[in-house]
Each structure stands twice: as C-alpha cells, then as structure tokens.
Amino acid sequence: ATGGFFLSECLQVKRHLCNPTSYFSSLLLLQEGRCLYVILLMALYWCTEALPLAVTALLPIILFPFLGILPSNKVCPQYFLDTNFLFLSGLIMASAIEEWNLHRRIALRVLMLVGVQPARLILGMMLTTSFLSMWLSNTASTAMMLPIANAILKSLFGEKDTSKEMNRENEEHQASLQQNKLYTVPTEMQFLASTEDKDLTEEKEVASDGLSDLKKEEEYKTNIWKGFLISIPYAASIGGTATLTGTAPNLILLGQLKSYFPECDVVNFGSWFMFAFPLMLIFLLLGWLWISILYGGINLRGWRTKKSNIRADAEARAREVIKEDYQKLGPIKFAEQAIFFLFCMFAIMLFSRDPKFIPGWASLFAPGFISDAVTGITIVIILFFFPSQKPSLRWWFDLKAPNTETQPLLTWRKAQETVPWNIILLLGGGFAMAKGCE
C-alpha cells in the first residue's frame, strides 16, 4: 500500500511538471496561492512603476476581498494604524521646520562652530543632516540640506572659469617661451647670453610647476564636491537609524511586532533610542573619517602640510558666505523659537513616554491607552493653532483693541502641499500585505 501511494504521488508530480499551467492554476485555488499572486503582482508593479507607487499600495483593498484572502474590514484599518500616524506627525513637523527655515539656521550655526576646512565642513553637514534625519524622513533631511551644501561649494570653488583661464594663460605662456627662445652666437657677450638662457629655463620650469599645481587644485576641488554630495545622503541614512520616526523600515518593524505579538511592548521610541543612538554615533564617525580621507582633503602622511594660496582664499570666502547667509536670516523670530520648543517637546515626550528603565509619563494614565502616535499628533495639532507672532496681552484688557487674525505656525494648506501623503499609503500597503500573509 505504501508503494502504491508513493507511485501515485510520483505520477502527480510528473503530471504537474509536464503541465505547469495546471499546477499553477490549482495553486491559485488555494488561499495561500492567491495571496502569493497579489504579492508578486504588487512587487512587479512597484519595480516597473506600471502604476504610481501609492496606487499600487491600494491594490490589497481591491484584491484581498475579491480573492477571498481577507475581508475589507480587516484590510482598510491597516492603512491607518497608530504607526502610520506616528510617521505622519514627523512629516508634518518637517513641514513646519521647513516653512520657517529653522533647519537652515541650525545648519549654518553648526558650520560656523566647526570651521571652514573641507573635512570640518563635511563633519558639520553630516552632524546637522543626521540630527534632522533622526526626527524627519531621510528624503526630507537630504532635500533640506543639499541647497545649503550647494551654496557653500559655490562659495568655495565657484571660480572654476577663472582657474581654467589661468591654466590656459600658463599654457600659452609656456608655448611662447619655446617659440621665442634666443639663440646666441659666440661673441664677447657669451657670458650674458648663457645667463639669459638659464633665466628662460628657470621661467619655463616655474610655468610647468604652476600648471601642475593648477591640475592638482582642480582634482582637489572635484574631490571636495564629491565628498559633500556623498556625505549628506549617507548621514541621512545613518541618522535615520537612531529613532523610530527617522526612517520607514523602523516603523514597519514596530508595526509587525505589534501585529504578531500584541502583548509585547518592549520596543518603543525610548527603548529603540537607547539601543540605536550609540551605534548611530559610531557609524557616523566612521563614515565621516572614510569620506574625509577619500574626498575631504585629509592627508594621513602629514596633518600640518602648508595650504596653497588658492585653498586659503577659498576657505576665507566660505567663511564669509556662511557668516553672510546667517546674518541674512536676521534675529531669531518668535515662530522659530516656538517651533524649536515644540520640536524639543516632541522629542522629549516621545523618549520619556515609556523608556523602560524608569517609569514614563504614560504610567499616569490607563495602561495601554497612550502610544507614541498620541504624543506625536498632540504636538502636531498645536502647530495649527499656535500663533506665529508674539501675542499681545493688550487684547485681553483693552476692549477697543483691534481683533486681528494671526497666522498659525503651520496652515493646513501648507501641510497639504508639502507632506508626502503617498508615503503614508505605501506604509499602509505594506501593513495590509503583511496582514494578508498572516
């Protein structure tokens, strides 16, 4: 009987191999096969962008109920989990920071503190970008910092046309020296003629040395450009690992933990920060050293080599440009102070909600009722009604004082324009896909 069963199984496998279409059609009859079909279809659409990414993320709402994988009342809530709202609060906070140029003031201030040498400027850009990426998305942090880096690079090496013109003049001068060489004849002035030939030879050597120096400076400038433009996205990726809101994969991990282990509350904002922040600092330092050695002008053979005049002038120009841009921002505004305060409250409240090693402020309320999303949305809502100008107490005591409308720190129209809502749908699509697989 066992031999007959084994023979029948072999015949079925052979029939499936000979007719793979029937095999896959039978597989699709199973619920697991239909779920696999949806996952492969979404992966194909995401890779080819046959549909917009956010639209592809909405396919589970249609396909899961029709194919009998998951009912609609279990699919749709996956797009509005508390993890999604935590990420949304970070995006709205980034919109408010960008609205009042707070990121620019922070970046310029850090650059003024670290110095204007290329390696130090790269360190300043990486520190600022990683700090912003801890609370904002990697894309938003990179987009905020690249214009600042571009302005600094133009101030450092904006005179490329001038250096090329100097290079061309040196080449023409060297060619003229070769064409206009004086050939002397034996006379009583032989000694003077030989002296002139020696001077011409020395002049040609000086010109060739100047040409090689210019080539080295051009190569140096190109490396600095590469170092700056590489360091910002690297720092954003590294800084995003320090917090849950820093990058979407961290939130996806949190969402999956809550889905598979609902009673487990070990991973939250505070515990993740205590684990990932020291590692982030180590990786950031190693990344800065590596980029600075490759592109930042750090020479391991000699740290105290003498600077060329071109590099010294470029650093002086960069120092003036950074100082001038910071002065253009003017004195810090009331709106910037308010956003910075709310930003600090955003970070402190998320960290202190339930840090695990000490009781957090969430212990004052009913257990399990307060999550990180509650904290983030609470701070974000304040942005929409807190005034952007310093309020006056005159209105409270003077009945004749004009009742003028004040602009809030962030308007809903601005949030609609600047918040990337497609990322929220992408997160929801991932959670819905995971729910279907479960």
CSV table of C-alpha atoms in Angstrom, one decimal, residues 85-362:
chain,number,residue,atom,x,y,z
A,85,PHE,CA,0.1,58.4,12.5
A,86,LEU,CA,3.4,58.5,14.3
A,87,PHE,CA,5.2,58.7,10.9
A,88,LEU,CA,2.7,61.4,9.8
A,89,SER,CA,3.4,63.5,12.8
A,90,GLY,CA,7.1,63.5,11.8
A,91,LEU,CA,6.3,64.6,8.3
A,92,ILE,CA,4.1,67.5,9.5
A,93,MET,CA,6.8,68.6,11.9
A,94,ALA,CA,9.3,68.6,9.0
A,95,SER,CA,6.9,70.8,7.0
A,96,ALA,CA,6.7,73.3,9.8
A,97,ILE,CA,10.5,73.4,10.2
A,98,GLU,CA,11.0,73.9,6.5
A,99,GLU,CA,8.3,76.7,6.5
A,100,TRP,CA,10.3,78.9,8.9
A,101,ASN,CA,13.8,77.9,7.7
A,102,LEU,CA,14.7,76.6,11.1
A,103,HIS,CA,16.8,73.8,9.5
A,104,ARG,CA,18.9,76.5,7.7
A,105,ARG,CA,19.6,78.4,10.8
A,106,ILE,CA,20.7,75.2,12.6
A,107,ALA,CA,22.9,74.1,9.7
A,108,LEU,CA,24.6,77.5,9.3
A,109,ARG,CA,25.2,77.8,13.1
A,110,VAL,CA,26.8,74.4,13.2
A,111,LEU,CA,29.0,75.2,10.3
A,112,MET,CA,30.2,78.4,11.9
A,113,LEU,CA,31.2,76.4,15.0
A,114,VAL,CA,33.0,73.5,13.3
A,115,GLY,CA,35.1,75.7,10.9
A,116,VAL,CA,35.5,76.0,7.2
A,117,GLN,CA,38.2,73.5,6.4
A,118,PRO,CA,36.6,70.9,3.9
A,119,ALA,CA,36.8,68.0,6.4
A,120,ARG,CA,35.3,70.1,9.1
A,121,LEU,CA,32.6,71.4,6.8
A,122,ILE,CA,31.7,67.8,5.8
A,123,LEU,CA,31.5,66.9,9.6
A,124,GLY,CA,29.2,69.9,10.2
A,125,MET,CA,26.9,68.9,7.3
A,126,MET,CA,26.8,65.3,8.4
A,127,LEU,CA,26.1,66.2,12.0
A,128,THR,CA,23.2,68.5,11.0
A,129,THR,CA,21.8,66.1,8.5
A,130,SER,CA,21.9,63.1,10.8
A,131,PHE,CA,20.2,65.2,13.6
A,132,LEU,CA,17.4,66.2,11.3
A,133,SER,CA,17.0,62.7,10.0
A,134,MET,CA,16.6,61.4,13.5
A,135,TRP,CA,13.2,63.1,13.6
A,136,LEU,CA,12.3,63.6,9.9
A,137,SER,CA,12.4,61.3,6.9
A,138,ASN,CA,15.7,60.7,5.1
A,139,THR,CA,14.4,62.2,1.9
A,140,ALA,CA,13.2,65.4,3.6
A,141,SER,CA,16.5,65.8,5.5
A,142,THR,CA,18.5,65.4,2.3
A,143,ALA,CA,16.3,67.8,0.4
A,144,MET,CA,16.7,70.4,3.1
A,145,MET,CA,20.5,70.2,3.3
A,146,LEU,CA,21.5,69.9,-0.3
A,147,PRO,CA,20.8,73.6,-1.2
A,148,ILE,CA,22.9,74.7,1.8
A,149,ALA,CA,25.8,72.4,0.7
A,150,ASN,CA,25.5,73.7,-2.9
A,151,ALA,CA,25.8,77.3,-1.8
A,152,ILE,CA,28.9,76.5,0.3
A,153,LEU,CA,30.5,74.7,-2.5
A,154,LYS,CA,29.9,77.6,-4.9
A,155,SER,CA,31.5,79.9,-2.4
A,156,LEU,CA,34.5,77.6,-2.0
A,157,PHE,CA,35.1,76.7,-5.7
A,158,GLY,CA,32.8,79.0,-7.6
A,159,GLU,CA,35.6,80.4,-9.7
A,160,LYS,CA,36.2,77.4,-11.9
A,161,ASP,CA,36.2,79.6,-15.0
A,162,THR,CA,38.9,81.7,-13.5
A,163,SER,CA,41.1,78.7,-12.7
A,164,LYS,CA,40.6,77.4,-16.3
A,165,GLU,CA,41.5,80.8,-17.7
A,166,MET,CA,44.7,80.8,-15.5
A,167,ASN,CA,45.5,77.3,-16.8
A,168,ARG,CA,45.1,78.4,-20.4
A,169,GLU,CA,47.3,81.5,-19.9
A,170,ASN,CA,50.0,79.3,-18.4
A,171,GLU,CA,49.9,77.0,-21.4
A,172,GLU,CA,50.1,80.0,-23.8
A,173,HIS,CA,53.0,81.5,-21.8
A,174,GLN,CA,54.9,78.2,-21.9
A,175,ALA,CA,54.4,77.9,-25.7
A,176,SER,CA,55.6,81.4,-26.3
A,177,LEU,CA,58.7,80.8,-24.3
A,178,GLN,CA,59.5,77.8,-26.6
A,179,GLN,CA,58.9,79.8,-29.7
A,180,ASN,CA,60.8,83.0,-28.7
A,181,LYS,CA,63.9,81.3,-27.5
A,182,LEU,CA,67.0,83.5,-28.2
A,183,TYR,CA,69.8,81.6,-30.0
A,184,THR,CA,73.2,83.5,-29.4
A,185,VAL,CA,76.4,83.4,-31.4
A,186,PRO,CA,80.0,83.4,-29.9
A,187,THR,CA,80.8,87.0,-29.1
A,188,GLU,CA,82.3,88.8,-26.3
A,189,MET,CA,78.8,88.8,-24.7
A,190,GLN,CA,78.8,85.0,-24.4
A,191,PHE,CA,78.5,85.0,-20.6
A,192,LEU,CA,75.5,87.3,-20.7
A,193,ALA,CA,73.7,85.2,-23.3
A,194,SER,CA,74.2,82.0,-21.3
A,195,THR,CA,72.8,83.8,-18.3
A,196,GLU,CA,69.7,84.7,-20.3
A,197,ASP,CA,69.3,81.1,-21.4
A,198,LYS,CA,69.4,80.0,-17.8
A,199,ASP,CA,66.8,82.5,-16.8
A,200,LEU,CA,64.5,81.3,-19.6
A,201,THR,CA,64.9,77.7,-18.5
A,202,GLU,CA,64.0,78.6,-14.9
A,203,GLU,CA,61.0,80.5,-16.1
A,204,LYS,CA,59.8,77.5,-18.1
A,205,GLU,CA,60.2,75.3,-15.0
A,206,VAL,CA,58.2,77.7,-12.9
A,207,ALA,CA,55.4,77.8,-15.5
A,208,SER,CA,55.3,74.0,-15.7
A,209,ASP,CA,55.2,73.8,-11.9
A,210,GLY,CA,52.3,76.3,-11.9
A,211,LEU,CA,50.4,74.2,-14.4
A,212,SER,CA,50.8,71.0,-12.4
A,213,ASP,CA,49.7,72.9,-9.3
A,214,LEU,CA,46.6,74.0,-11.1
A,215,LYS,CA,45.8,70.5,-12.1
A,216,LYS,CA,46.2,69.3,-8.5
A,217,GLU,CA,43.8,72.1,-7.4
A,218,GLU,CA,41.2,71.1,-9.9
A,219,GLU,CA,41.4,67.5,-8.8
A,220,TYR,CA,41.2,68.7,-5.2
A,221,LYS,CA,38.0,70.7,-5.9
A,222,THR,CA,36.4,67.8,-7.7
A,223,ASN,CA,37.0,65.5,-4.7
A,224,ILE,CA,35.6,68.1,-2.3
A,225,TRP,CA,32.4,68.3,-4.4
A,226,LYS,CA,32.1,64.5,-4.4
A,227,GLY,CA,32.7,64.4,-0.6
A,228,PHE,CA,30.0,67.0,0.1
A,229,LEU,CA,27.3,65.5,-2.1
A,230,ILE,CA,28.0,61.9,-0.8
A,231,SER,CA,28.1,62.8,2.8
A,232,ILE,CA,24.6,64.3,3.1
A,233,PRO,CA,22.6,61.2,1.9
A,234,TYR,CA,25.0,59.0,3.9
A,235,ALA,CA,24.4,61.0,7.0
A,236,ALA,CA,20.6,61.0,6.5
A,237,SER,CA,20.6,57.2,6.2
A,238,ILE,CA,22.8,56.8,9.3
A,239,GLY,CA,20.9,59.3,11.4
A,240,GLY,CA,17.6,57.7,10.5
A,241,THR,CA,18.5,54.5,12.3
A,242,ALA,CA,18.6,56.3,15.7
A,243,THR,CA,14.9,56.8,16.2
A,244,LEU,CA,11.7,55.0,15.1
A,245,THR,CA,10.4,58.1,13.2
A,246,GLY,CA,13.7,58.5,11.4
A,247,THR,CA,13.0,56.0,8.6
A,248,ALA,CA,10.1,54.0,7.5
A,249,PRO,CA,11.6,50.5,7.9
A,250,ASN,CA,11.9,51.1,11.7
A,251,LEU,CA,8.2,51.8,11.8
A,252,ILE,CA,7.4,48.8,9.7
A,253,LEU,CA,9.3,46.6,12.2
A,254,LEU,CA,7.3,48.2,15.1
A,255,GLY,CA,4.1,47.5,13.2
A,256,GLN,CA,5.0,43.9,12.6
A,257,LEU,CA,5.9,43.3,16.2
A,258,LYS,CA,2.5,44.7,17.3
A,259,SER,CA,0.8,42.6,14.7
A,260,TYR,CA,2.4,39.3,15.6
A,261,PHE,CA,3.0,40.0,19.4
A,262,PRO,CA,0.2,42.3,20.5
A,263,GLU,CA,1.1,42.0,24.2
A,264,CYS,CA,4.7,42.8,23.6
A,265,ASP,CA,5.6,46.5,24.3
A,266,VAL,CA,9.3,46.1,24.7
A,267,VAL,CA,10.1,48.2,21.6
A,268,ASN,CA,9.0,51.8,21.7
A,269,PHE,CA,10.6,55.2,21.0
A,270,GLY,CA,12.7,55.3,24.2
A,271,SER,CA,14.0,51.8,24.2
A,272,TRP,CA,14.9,52.0,20.5
A,273,PHE,CA,16.7,55.3,21.0
A,274,MET,CA,18.8,53.9,23.9
A,275,PHE,CA,19.8,50.9,21.7
A,276,ALA,CA,20.4,52.6,18.3
A,277,PHE,CA,21.7,56.1,19.2
A,278,PRO,CA,25.2,55.0,20.3
A,279,LEU,CA,25.5,52.8,17.2
A,280,MET,CA,24.5,55.7,15.1
A,281,LEU,CA,27.2,57.9,16.5
A,282,ILE,CA,29.9,55.2,15.8
A,283,PHE,CA,28.7,54.7,12.2
A,284,LEU,CA,28.6,58.5,11.7
A,285,LEU,CA,32.1,59.0,12.9
A,286,LEU,CA,33.4,56.1,10.8
A,287,GLY,CA,31.6,57.4,7.7
A,288,TRP,CA,33.0,60.9,8.2
A,289,LEU,CA,36.5,59.6,8.6
A,290,TRP,CA,36.2,57.5,5.4
A,291,ILE,CA,34.7,60.2,3.3
A,292,SER,CA,37.2,62.8,4.6
A,293,ILE,CA,40.2,60.6,3.8
A,294,LEU,CA,38.9,59.8,0.3
A,295,TYR,CA,37.5,63.2,-0.6
A,296,GLY,CA,37.8,65.7,2.2
A,297,GLY,CA,41.5,66.6,1.9
A,298,ILE,CA,42.7,64.7,5.0
A,299,ASN,CA,46.3,63.5,4.4
A,300,LEU,CA,47.4,60.8,6.7
A,301,ARG,CA,51.0,61.4,5.8
A,302,GLY,CA,51.1,64.9,7.0
A,303,TRP,CA,48.4,66.7,9.0
A,304,ARG,CA,50.3,70.0,9.1
A,305,THR,CA,51.1,70.5,5.4
A,306,LYS,CA,51.1,74.1,4.3
A,307,LYS,CA,48.0,75.2,2.5
A,308,SER,CA,48.1,76.7,-1.0
A,309,ASN,CA,47.0,80.2,-1.5
A,310,ILE,CA,44.0,79.1,-3.6
A,311,ARG,CA,42.8,76.8,-0.8
A,312,ALA,CA,43.3,79.5,1.8
A,313,ASP,CA,41.4,82.0,-0.3
A,314,ALA,CA,38.6,79.5,-0.8
A,315,GLU,CA,38.2,78.8,2.9
A,316,ALA,CA,38.2,82.6,3.6
A,317,ARG,CA,35.4,83.0,1.0
A,318,ALA,CA,33.4,80.1,2.5
A,319,ARG,CA,33.7,81.6,6.0
A,320,GLU,CA,32.3,84.9,4.7
A,321,VAL,CA,29.5,83.3,2.8
A,322,ILE,CA,28.4,81.2,5.8
A,323,LYS,CA,28.5,84.3,8.0
A,324,GLU,CA,26.7,86.4,5.5
A,325,ASP,CA,23.9,83.8,5.0
A,326,TYR,CA,23.4,83.5,8.7
A,327,GLN,CA,23.2,87.3,9.1
A,328,LYS,CA,20.6,87.4,6.3
A,329,LEU,CA,18.3,85.3,8.4
A,330,GLY,CA,18.2,88.1,10.9
A,331,PRO,CA,17.5,87.8,14.6
A,332,ILE,CA,15.7,84.6,15.5
A,333,LYS,CA,11.9,85.0,15.1
A,334,PHE,CA,9.2,84.1,17.6
A,335,ALA,CA,7.9,81.5,15.2
A,336,GLU,CA,11.3,79.8,15.0
A,337,GLN,CA,11.6,79.8,18.8
A,338,ALA,CA,8.1,78.3,19.1
A,339,ILE,CA,8.8,75.6,16.6
A,340,PHE,CA,12.2,74.8,18.2
A,341,PHE,CA,10.4,74.5,21.6
A,342,LEU,CA,7.7,72.2,20.2
A,343,PHE,CA,10.3,70.2,18.4
A,344,CYS,CA,12.2,69.6,21.6
A,345,MET,CA,8.9,68.7,23.4
A,346,PHE,CA,8.2,66.3,20.5
A,347,ALA,CA,11.5,64.5,21.1
A,348,ILE,CA,11.3,64.6,24.9
A,349,MET,CA,7.8,63.4,25.2
A,350,LEU,CA,8.4,60.5,22.8
A,351,PHE,CA,11.5,59.5,24.6
A,352,SER,CA,10.0,59.7,28.1
A,353,ARG,CA,6.7,58.1,27.4
A,354,ASP,CA,7.9,54.7,28.5
A,355,PRO,CA,11.7,54.4,28.5
A,356,LYS,CA,11.5,51.0,30.3
A,357,PHE,CA,14.4,51.6,32.7
A,358,ILE,CA,12.3,54.2,34.6
A,359,PRO,CA,8.5,54.7,34.7
A,360,GLY,CA,7.4,57.1,32.0
A,361,TRP,CA,4.7,59.7,32.0
A,362,ALA,CA,2.3,57.3,30.3
